[in-house]
Coordinates of C-alpha atoms in Angstrom, one line a residue:
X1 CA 20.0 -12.2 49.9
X2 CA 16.2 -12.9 49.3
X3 CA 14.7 -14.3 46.3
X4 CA 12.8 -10.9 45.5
X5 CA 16.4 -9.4 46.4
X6 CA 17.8 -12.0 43.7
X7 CA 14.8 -11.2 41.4
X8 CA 15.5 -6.9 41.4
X9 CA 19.2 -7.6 40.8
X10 CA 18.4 -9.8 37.8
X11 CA 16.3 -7.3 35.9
X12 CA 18.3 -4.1 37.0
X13 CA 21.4 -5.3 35.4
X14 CA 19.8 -6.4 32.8
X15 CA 18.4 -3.3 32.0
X16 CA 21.4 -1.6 32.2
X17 CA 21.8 1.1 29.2
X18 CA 24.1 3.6 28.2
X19 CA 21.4 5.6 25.8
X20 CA 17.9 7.2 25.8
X21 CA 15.2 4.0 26.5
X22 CA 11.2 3.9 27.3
X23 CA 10.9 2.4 30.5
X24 CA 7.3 0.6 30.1
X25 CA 6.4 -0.6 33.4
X26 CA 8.2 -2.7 36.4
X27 CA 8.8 -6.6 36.7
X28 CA 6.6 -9.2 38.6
X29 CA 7.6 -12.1 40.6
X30 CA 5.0 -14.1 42.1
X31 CA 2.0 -11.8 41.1
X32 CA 3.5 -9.1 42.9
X33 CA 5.3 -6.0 41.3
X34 CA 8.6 -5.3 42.5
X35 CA 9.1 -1.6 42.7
X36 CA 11.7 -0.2 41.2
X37 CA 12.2 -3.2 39.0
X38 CA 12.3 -1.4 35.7
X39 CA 11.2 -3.2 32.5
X40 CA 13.4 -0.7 30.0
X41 CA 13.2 -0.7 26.1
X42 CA 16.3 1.3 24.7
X43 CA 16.0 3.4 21.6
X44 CA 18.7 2.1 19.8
X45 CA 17.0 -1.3 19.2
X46 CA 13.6 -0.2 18.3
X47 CA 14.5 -0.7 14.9
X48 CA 14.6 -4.6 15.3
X49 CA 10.8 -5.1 15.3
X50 CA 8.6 -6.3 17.8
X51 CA 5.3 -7.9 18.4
X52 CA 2.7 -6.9 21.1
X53 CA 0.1 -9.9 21.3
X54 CA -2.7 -11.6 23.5
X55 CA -6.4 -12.1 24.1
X56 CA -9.4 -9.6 23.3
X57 CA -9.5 -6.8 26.1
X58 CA -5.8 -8.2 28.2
X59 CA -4.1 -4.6 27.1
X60 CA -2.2 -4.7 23.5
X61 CA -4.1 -1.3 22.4
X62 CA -2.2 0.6 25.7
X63 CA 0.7 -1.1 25.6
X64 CA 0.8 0.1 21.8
X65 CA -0.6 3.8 23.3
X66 CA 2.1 3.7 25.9
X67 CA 4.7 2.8 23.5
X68 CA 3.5 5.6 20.9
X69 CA 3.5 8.3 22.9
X70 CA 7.2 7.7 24.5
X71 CA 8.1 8.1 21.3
X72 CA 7.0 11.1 20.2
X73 CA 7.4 12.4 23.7
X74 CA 11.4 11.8 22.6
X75 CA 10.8 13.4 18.9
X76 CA 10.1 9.9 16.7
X77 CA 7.1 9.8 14.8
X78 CA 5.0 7.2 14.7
X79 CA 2.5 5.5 12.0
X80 CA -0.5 4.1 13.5
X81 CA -2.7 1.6 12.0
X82 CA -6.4 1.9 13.9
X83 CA -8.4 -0.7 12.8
X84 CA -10.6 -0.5 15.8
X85 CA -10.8 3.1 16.1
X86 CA -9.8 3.8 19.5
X87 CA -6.4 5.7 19.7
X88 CA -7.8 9.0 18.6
X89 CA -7.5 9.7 22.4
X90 CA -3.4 10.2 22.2
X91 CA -4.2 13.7 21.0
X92 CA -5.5 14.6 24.5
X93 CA -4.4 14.5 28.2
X94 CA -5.5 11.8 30.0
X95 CA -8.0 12.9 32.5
X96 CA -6.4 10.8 35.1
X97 CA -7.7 8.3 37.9
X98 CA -6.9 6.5 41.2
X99 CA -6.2 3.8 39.9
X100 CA -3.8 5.1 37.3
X101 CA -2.1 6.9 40.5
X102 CA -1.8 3.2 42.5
X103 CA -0.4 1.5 39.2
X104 CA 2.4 4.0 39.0
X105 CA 3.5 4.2 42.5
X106 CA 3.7 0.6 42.4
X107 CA 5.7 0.7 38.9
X108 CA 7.6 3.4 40.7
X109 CA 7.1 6.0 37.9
X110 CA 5.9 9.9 37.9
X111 CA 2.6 10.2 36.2
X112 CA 2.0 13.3 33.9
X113 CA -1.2 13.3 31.8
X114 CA -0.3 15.0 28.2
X115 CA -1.7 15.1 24.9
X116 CA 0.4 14.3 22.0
X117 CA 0.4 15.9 18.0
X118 CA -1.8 14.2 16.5
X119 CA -2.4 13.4 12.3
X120 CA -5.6 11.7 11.3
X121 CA -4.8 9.9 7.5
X122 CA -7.4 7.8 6.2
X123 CA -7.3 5.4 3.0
X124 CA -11.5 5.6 2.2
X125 CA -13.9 8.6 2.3
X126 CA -13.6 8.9 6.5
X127 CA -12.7 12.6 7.3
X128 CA -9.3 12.8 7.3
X129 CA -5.7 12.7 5.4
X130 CA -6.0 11.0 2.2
X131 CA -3.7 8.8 1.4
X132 CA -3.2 7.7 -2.4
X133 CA -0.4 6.3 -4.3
X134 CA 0.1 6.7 -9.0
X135 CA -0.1 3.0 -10.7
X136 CA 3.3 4.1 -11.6
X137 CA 4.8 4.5 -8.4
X138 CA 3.5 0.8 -7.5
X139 CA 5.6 -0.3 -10.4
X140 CA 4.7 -3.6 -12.8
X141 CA 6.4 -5.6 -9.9
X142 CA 4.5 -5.3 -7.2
X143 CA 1.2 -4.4 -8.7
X144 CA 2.1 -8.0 -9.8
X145 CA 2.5 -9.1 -6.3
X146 CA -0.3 -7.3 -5.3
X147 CA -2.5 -8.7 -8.4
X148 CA -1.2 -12.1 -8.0
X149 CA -0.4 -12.4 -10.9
X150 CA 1.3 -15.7 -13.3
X151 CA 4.6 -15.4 -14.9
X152 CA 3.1 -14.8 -18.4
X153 CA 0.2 -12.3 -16.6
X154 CA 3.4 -10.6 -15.2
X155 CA 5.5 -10.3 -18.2
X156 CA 2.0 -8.5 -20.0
X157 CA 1.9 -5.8 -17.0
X158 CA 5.8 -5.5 -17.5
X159 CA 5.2 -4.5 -21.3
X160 CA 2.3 -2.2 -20.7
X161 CA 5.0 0.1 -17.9
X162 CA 7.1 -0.1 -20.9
X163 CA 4.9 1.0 -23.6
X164 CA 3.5 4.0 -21.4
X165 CA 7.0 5.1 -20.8
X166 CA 8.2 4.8 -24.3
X167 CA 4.8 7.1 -25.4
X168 CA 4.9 9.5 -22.2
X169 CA 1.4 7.9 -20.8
X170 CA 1.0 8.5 -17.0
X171 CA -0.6 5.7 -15.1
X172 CA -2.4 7.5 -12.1
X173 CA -5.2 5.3 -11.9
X174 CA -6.6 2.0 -12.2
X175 CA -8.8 3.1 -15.2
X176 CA -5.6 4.1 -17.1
X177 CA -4.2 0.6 -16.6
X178 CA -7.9 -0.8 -17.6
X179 CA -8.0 1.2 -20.9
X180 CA -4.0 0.8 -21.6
X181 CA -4.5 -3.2 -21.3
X182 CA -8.0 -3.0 -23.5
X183 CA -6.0 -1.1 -26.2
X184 CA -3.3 -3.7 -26.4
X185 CA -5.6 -6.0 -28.0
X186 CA -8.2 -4.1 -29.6
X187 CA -7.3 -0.5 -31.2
X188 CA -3.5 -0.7 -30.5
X189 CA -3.6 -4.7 -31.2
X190 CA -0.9 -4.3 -34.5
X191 CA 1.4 -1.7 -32.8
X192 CA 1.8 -3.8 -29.5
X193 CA 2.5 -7.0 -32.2
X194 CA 5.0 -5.0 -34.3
X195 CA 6.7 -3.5 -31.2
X196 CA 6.2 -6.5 -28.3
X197 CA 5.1 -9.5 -29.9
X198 CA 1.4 -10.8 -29.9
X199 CA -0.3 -10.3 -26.5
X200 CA -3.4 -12.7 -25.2
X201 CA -6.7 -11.5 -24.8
X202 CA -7.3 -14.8 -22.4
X203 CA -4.3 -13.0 -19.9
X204 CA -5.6 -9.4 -20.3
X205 CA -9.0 -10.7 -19.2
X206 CA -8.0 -12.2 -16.1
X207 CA -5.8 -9.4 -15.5
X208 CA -8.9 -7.1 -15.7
X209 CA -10.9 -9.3 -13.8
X210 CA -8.4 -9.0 -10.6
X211 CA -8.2 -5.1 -10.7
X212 CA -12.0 -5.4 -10.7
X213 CA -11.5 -7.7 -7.7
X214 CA -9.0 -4.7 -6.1
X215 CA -11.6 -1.9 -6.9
X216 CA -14.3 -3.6 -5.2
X217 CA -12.3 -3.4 -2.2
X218 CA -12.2 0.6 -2.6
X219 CA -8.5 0.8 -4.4
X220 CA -10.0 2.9 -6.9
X221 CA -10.2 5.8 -3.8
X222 CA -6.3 5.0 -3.1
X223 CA -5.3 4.9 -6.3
X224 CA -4.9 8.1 -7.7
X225 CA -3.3 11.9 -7.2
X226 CA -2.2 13.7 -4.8
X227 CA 0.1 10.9 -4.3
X228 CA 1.4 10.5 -0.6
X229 CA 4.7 11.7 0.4
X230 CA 5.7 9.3 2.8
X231 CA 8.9 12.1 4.1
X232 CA 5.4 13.9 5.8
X233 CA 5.6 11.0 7.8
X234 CA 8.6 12.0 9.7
X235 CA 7.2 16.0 10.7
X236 CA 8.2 17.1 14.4
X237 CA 6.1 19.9 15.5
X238 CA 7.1 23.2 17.7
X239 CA 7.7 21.5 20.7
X240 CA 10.4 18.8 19.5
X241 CA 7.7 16.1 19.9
X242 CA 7.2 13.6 16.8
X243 CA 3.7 13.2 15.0
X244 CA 1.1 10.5 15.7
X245 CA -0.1 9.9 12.4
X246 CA -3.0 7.6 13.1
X247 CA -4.2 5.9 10.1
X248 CA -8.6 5.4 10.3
X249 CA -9.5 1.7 8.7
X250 CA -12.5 1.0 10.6
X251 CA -14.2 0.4 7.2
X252 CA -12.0 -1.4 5.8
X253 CA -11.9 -4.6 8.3
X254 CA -13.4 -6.7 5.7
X255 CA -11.3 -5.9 2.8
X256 CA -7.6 -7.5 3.6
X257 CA -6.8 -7.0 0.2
X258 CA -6.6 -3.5 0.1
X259 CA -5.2 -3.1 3.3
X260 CA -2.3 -5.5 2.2
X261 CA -1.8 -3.0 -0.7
X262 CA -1.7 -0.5 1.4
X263 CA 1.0 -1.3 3.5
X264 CA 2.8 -3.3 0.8
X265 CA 3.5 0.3 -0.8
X266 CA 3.9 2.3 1.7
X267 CA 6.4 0.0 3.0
X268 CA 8.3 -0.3 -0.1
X269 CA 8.3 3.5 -0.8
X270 CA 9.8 4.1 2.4
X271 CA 12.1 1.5 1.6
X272 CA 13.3 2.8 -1.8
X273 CA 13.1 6.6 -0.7
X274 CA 14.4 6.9 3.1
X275 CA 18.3 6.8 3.2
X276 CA 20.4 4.3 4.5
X277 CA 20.8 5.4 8.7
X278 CA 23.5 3.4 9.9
X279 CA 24.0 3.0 13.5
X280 CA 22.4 6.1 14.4
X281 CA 21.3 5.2 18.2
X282 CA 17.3 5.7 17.5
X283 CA 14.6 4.9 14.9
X284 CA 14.0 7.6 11.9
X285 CA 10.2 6.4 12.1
X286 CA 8.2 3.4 14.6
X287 CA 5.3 1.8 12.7
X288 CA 2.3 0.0 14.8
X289 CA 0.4 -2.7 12.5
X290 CA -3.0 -3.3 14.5
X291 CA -4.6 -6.6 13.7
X292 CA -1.7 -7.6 11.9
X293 CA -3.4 -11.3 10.6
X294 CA -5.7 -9.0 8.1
X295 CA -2.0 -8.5 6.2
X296 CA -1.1 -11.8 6.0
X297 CA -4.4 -14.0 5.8
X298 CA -5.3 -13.2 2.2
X299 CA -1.7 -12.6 1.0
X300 CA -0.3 -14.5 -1.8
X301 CA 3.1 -16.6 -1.5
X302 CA 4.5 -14.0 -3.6
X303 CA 3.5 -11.2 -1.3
X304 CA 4.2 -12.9 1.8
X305 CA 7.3 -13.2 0.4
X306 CA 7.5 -9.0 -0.1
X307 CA 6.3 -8.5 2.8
X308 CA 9.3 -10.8 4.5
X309 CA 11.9 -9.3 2.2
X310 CA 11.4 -5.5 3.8
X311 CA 10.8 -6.5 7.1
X312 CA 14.4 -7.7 6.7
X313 CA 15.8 -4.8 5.0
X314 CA 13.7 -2.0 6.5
X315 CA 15.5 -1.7 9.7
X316 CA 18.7 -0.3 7.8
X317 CA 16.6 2.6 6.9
X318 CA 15.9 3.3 11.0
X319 CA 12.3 1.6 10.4
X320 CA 10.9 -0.1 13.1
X321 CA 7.8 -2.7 12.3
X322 CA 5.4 -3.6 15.5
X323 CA 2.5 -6.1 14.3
X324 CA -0.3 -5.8 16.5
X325 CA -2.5 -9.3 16.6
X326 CA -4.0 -11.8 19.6
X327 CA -1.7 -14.8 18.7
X328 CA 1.4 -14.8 17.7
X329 CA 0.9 -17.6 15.4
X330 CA -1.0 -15.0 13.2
X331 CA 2.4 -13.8 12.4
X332 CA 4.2 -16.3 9.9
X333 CA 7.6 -18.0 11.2
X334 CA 10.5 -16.2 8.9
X335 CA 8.2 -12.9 10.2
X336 CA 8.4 -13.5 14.0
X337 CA 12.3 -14.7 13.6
X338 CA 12.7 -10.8 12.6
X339 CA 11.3 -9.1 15.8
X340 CA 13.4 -8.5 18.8
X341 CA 10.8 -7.0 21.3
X342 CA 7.9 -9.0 22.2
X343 CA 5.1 -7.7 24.9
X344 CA 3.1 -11.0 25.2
X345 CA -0.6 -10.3 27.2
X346 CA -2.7 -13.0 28.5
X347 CA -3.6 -15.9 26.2
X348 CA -6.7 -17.7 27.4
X349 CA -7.0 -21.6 27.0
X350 CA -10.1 -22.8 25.8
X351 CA -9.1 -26.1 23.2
X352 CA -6.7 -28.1 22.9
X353 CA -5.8 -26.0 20.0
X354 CA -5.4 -23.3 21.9
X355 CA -3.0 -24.8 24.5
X356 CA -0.7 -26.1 21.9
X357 CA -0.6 -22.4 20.8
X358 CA 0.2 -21.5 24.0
X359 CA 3.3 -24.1 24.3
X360 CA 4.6 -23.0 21.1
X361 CA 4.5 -18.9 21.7
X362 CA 6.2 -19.8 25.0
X363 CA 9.3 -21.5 22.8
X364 CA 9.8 -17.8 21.8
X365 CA 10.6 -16.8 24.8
X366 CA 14.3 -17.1 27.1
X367 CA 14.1 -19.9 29.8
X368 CA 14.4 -18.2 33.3
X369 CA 14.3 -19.5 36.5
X370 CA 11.8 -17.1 38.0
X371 CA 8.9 -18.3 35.7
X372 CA 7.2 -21.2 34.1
X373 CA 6.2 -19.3 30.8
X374 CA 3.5 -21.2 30.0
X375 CA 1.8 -20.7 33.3
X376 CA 2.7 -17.4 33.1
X377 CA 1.0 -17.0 29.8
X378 CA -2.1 -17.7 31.2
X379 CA -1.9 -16.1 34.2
X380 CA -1.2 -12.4 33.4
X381 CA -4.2 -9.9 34.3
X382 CA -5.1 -6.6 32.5
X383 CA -2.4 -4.3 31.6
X384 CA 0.0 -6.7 32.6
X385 CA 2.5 -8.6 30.0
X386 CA 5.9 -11.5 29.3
X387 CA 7.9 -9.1 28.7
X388 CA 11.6 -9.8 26.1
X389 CA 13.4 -7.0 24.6
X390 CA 16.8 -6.3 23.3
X391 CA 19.4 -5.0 25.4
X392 CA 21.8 -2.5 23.5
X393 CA 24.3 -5.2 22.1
X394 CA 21.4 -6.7 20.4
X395 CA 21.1 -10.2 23.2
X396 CA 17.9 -10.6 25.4
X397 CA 16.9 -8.8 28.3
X398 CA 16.0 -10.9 31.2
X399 CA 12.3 -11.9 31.0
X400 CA 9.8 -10.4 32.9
X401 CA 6.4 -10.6 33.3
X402 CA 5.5 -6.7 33.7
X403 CA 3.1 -4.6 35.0
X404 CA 3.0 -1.9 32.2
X405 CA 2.8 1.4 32.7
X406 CA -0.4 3.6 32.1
X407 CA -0.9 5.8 29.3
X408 CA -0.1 9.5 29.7
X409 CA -2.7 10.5 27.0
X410 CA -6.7 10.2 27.4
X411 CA -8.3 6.2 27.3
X412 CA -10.7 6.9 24.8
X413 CA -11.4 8.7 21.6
X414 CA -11.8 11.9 20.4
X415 CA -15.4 13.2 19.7
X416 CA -16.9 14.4 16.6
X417 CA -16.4 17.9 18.1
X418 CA -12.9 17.3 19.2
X419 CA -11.9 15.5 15.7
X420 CA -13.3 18.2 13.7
X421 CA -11.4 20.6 15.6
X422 CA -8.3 18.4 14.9
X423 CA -8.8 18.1 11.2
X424 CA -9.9 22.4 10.8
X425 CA -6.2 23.3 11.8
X426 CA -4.1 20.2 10.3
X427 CA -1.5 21.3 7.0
X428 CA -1.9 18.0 5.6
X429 CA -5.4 18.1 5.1
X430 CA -5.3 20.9 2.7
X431 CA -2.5 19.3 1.2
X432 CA -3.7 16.0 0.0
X433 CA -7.6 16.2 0.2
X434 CA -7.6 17.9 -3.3
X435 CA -9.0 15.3 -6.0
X436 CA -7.0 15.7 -9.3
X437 CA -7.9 13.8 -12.3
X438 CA -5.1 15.6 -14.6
X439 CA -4.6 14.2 -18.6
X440 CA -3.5 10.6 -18.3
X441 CA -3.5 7.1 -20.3
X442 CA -6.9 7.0 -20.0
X443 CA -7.5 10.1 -21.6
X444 CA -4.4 10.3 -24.1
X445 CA -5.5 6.8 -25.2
X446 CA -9.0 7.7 -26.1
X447 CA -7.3 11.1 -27.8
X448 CA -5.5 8.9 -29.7
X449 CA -8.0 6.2 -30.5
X450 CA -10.7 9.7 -31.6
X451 CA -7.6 10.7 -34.0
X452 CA -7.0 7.3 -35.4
X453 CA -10.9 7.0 -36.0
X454 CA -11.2 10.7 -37.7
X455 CA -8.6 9.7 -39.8
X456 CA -9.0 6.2 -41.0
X457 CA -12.6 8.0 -41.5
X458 CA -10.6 10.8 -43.8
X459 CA -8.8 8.0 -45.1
X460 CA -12.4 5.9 -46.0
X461 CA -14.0 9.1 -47.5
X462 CA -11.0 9.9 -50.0
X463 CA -10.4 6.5 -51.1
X464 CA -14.0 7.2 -52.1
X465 CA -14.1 10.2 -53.6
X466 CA -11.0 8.8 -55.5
X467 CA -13.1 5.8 -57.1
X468 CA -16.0 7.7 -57.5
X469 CA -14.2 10.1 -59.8
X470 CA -11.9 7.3 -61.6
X471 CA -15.6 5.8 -62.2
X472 CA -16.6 8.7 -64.1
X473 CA -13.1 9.6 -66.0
X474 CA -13.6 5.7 -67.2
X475 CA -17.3 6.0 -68.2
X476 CA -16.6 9.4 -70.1
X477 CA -13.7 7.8 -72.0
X478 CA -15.9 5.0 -72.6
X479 CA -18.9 7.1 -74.3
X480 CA -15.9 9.2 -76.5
X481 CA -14.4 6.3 -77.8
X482 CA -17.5 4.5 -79.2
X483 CA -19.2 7.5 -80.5
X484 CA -17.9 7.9 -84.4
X485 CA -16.1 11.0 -85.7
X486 CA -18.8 12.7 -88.7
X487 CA -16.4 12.3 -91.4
X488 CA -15.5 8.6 -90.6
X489 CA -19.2 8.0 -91.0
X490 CA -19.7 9.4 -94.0
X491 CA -16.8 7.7 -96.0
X492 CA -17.6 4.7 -94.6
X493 CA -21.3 4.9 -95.4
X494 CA -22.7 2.3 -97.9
X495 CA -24.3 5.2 -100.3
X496 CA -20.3 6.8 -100.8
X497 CA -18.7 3.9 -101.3
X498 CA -21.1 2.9 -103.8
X499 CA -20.6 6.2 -105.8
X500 CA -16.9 5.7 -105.5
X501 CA -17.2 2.1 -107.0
X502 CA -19.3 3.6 -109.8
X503 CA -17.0 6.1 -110.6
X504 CA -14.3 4.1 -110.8
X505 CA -16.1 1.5 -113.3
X506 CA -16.9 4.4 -115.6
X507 CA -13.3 5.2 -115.7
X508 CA -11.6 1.9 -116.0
X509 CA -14.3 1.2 -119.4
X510 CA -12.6 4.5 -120.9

């Protein structure tokens, strides 16, 4: 038997499965692709995580494409994060090509050009979805995490959740939170001391001052109502095919923070909200991270250490995480120890830097004696990728460097007239695009604080009236009791008691 012989037995039995899988391209052995050799990703363990990586303009964004719209051909939705703004396209056919036609007859795979169903969400004021989440549906916990906050800062969010529950004040908002923490020391200083102990205007400054931080970076658009229900994530339409629901962050590549809140949330409200699957045999929901480093550059300890602690746990709901990024050193270590498919494109070797990189990502990978990875690594052309899944039982596929498959859907994006068209006829649109600023802390606490005013006014202008009218009642009493009764002054008068003393002489000579 031949070496290429050797090479298709290899990755055929190793691709054996008993379920539904995505096949996503064929093997390669000596820069040649082996028809037939079937690289084969089963649905059972696309809840394990993955990672597609490499250089700028080696593939990731169709390998990501191909892998979206496999899924939602077999009824998973998928979440999309487009940072770059180019995988509006799923939503139509791909107009198809020669070289698309050569590529698949050497994979060894039908072509059929198809458009997909298609959700546009967005987190700013692009045309789209809007996605918000309440204050209160963050919780004092991670909007801690999210703040980075100290212990002590912590504690002081903590007791604000409390109070607002205790005295029915919504927190939709990030004004509400502002005004809530401004009344703890100021108007509602005595009944937070009494009820909570003394609270420091030094922490409730620098708590203000990172909310101001977060609202620069546009959170005051995502927080807020119509709060996002994440089970919309999970709509199949007519023709069994799950939803694309492509988020649009082009204008938000240089604000990390609030896409890390972002995702933080929406990953922990799917976490606390979708049930427990169990070994169900496919993924409830796949989500796609693009430029996954703009998560974890600016995060904090404490929210790296969120973020690790649902990746973990996430999959039990039928979750599956893909982070999208060209190395996949921009992933950290207890992160990439979580992910059980990797589709590594080209790396490119410029530094020393960047072939110590290139040794370390090819540690990830199995030993196999068709390939030296780290030649490989550099080696791979356009659309072509190092290639380790999970078979069924959870171990390693063979390696393969693959030539992936081409995308059924259309290249490029959507045009203003094509989106517009999109948005006119989506459900969700008239759903969530509705601003609602209903009665809140913010405007319960400045009812309150109006109230307390008027009446410590009421209170100021009685107390008044009550001394101004004691003043008089004393002055009156005053002016009665020093003015002498007639009588008194006559019998007390020098001229009668004269006349009485001469009387009395006249009688006593008798």
């Amino acid at each position: 038997m031949s070496r290429t012989d050797d090479f298709l037995k290899h990755i055929t039995e190793g691709n054996i499965t008993k379920g539904d899988f995505i096949p996503i391209g064929a093997a390669m052995l000596d820069g040649q692709t082996i028809t037939g050799a079937h690289v084969k990703i089963p649905l059972k363990t696309l809840n394990r995580h993955g990672l597609i990586a490499g250089a700028t303009g080696t593939g990731k964004t169709k390998s990501l494409q191909v892998l979206a719209e496999n899924l939602s051909e077999r009824g998973i939705p998928v979440l999309l994060m487009d940072i770059k703004g180019d995988l509006s396209g799923l939503a139509k056919p791909s107009p198809g090509h020669v070289k698309i036609d050569e590529r698949m007859a050497q994979i060894g795979l039908p072509f059929e050009a198809k458009g997909f169903p298609v959700e546009m969400l967005t987190l700013s004021e692009q045309n789209g979805v809007r996605l918000r989440a309440t204050v209160s549906e963050f919780g004092p916990v991670l909007l801690s995490r999210i703040l980075d906050l100290n212990d002590t800062q912590a504690g002081i969010v903590a007791v604000i959740f409390q109070y607002c529950d205790n005295n029915k004040l919504p927190l939709l908002d990030l004004k509400d939170f502002k005004k809530i923490l401004q009344y703890a020391t100021d108007e509602g200083k005595d009944e937070f001391i009494e009820a909570y102990g003394r609270i420091s205007t030094a922490s409730t400054g620098a708590i203000l001052r990172k909310i101001v931080e977060l609202e620069q970076q546009g959170a005051d658009l995502f927080f807020g109502e119509t709060s996002f229900d994440v089970q919309d994530l999970l709509r199949i339409d007519e023709n069994g095919q799950g939803y694309i629901n492509i988020i649009r962050l082009t204008d938000i590549q240089d604000r990390p923070k609030l896409f890390s809140t972002f995702m933080l949330s929406l990953l922990a409200e799917i976490y606390s909200t979708f049930p427990e699957q169990g070994d169900s045999g496919r993924p409830e929901l796949v989500i796609f991270i693009d430029e996954a480093h703009l998560i974890f550059d600016e995060a904090s300890k404490a929210l790296l250490n969120q973020i690790e602690s649902i990746v973990k746990l996430i999959r039990s709901k039928g979750v599956g995480l893909y982070f999208v990024t060209q190395n996949p050193t921009d992933v950290p270590e207890e992160v990439l120890s979580q992910l059980g498919l990797k589709i590594q494109h080209a790396l490119r070797a410029f530094t020393a830097k960047d072939r110590k990189a290139i040794k370390l990502t090819a540690q990830n990978y199995p030993d196999s004696e068709y390939y030296n990875t780290e030649d490989v690594l550099t080696s791979l052309g356009t659309g072509e990728a190092l290639v380790s899944a999970l078979d069924e039982k959870g171990r390693p596929t063979p390696l393969a460097a693959t030539m992936m498959r081409a995308p059924m859907s259309r290249m490029d994006i959507l045009t203003d007239d094509e989106l517009k068209e999109l948005l006119s006829t989506s459900k969700m649109v008239k759903k969530y695009n509705e601003t609602i600023d209903r009665e809140s802390a913010y405007e319960l606490l400045n009812e309150k604080i109006a109230k307390a005013e008027a009446d410590e006014a009421k209170e100021k202008a009685k107390k008044e009236q009550e001394a101004l009218k004691k003043a008089k009642t004393s002055s009156s009493t005053r002016r009665r009791s020093t003015a002498m009764n007639p009588v008194v002054k006559v019998l007390t008068s020098a001229t009668f008691i004269r006349s009485v003393f001469s009387i009395l002489t006249k009688i006593m000579k008798k």
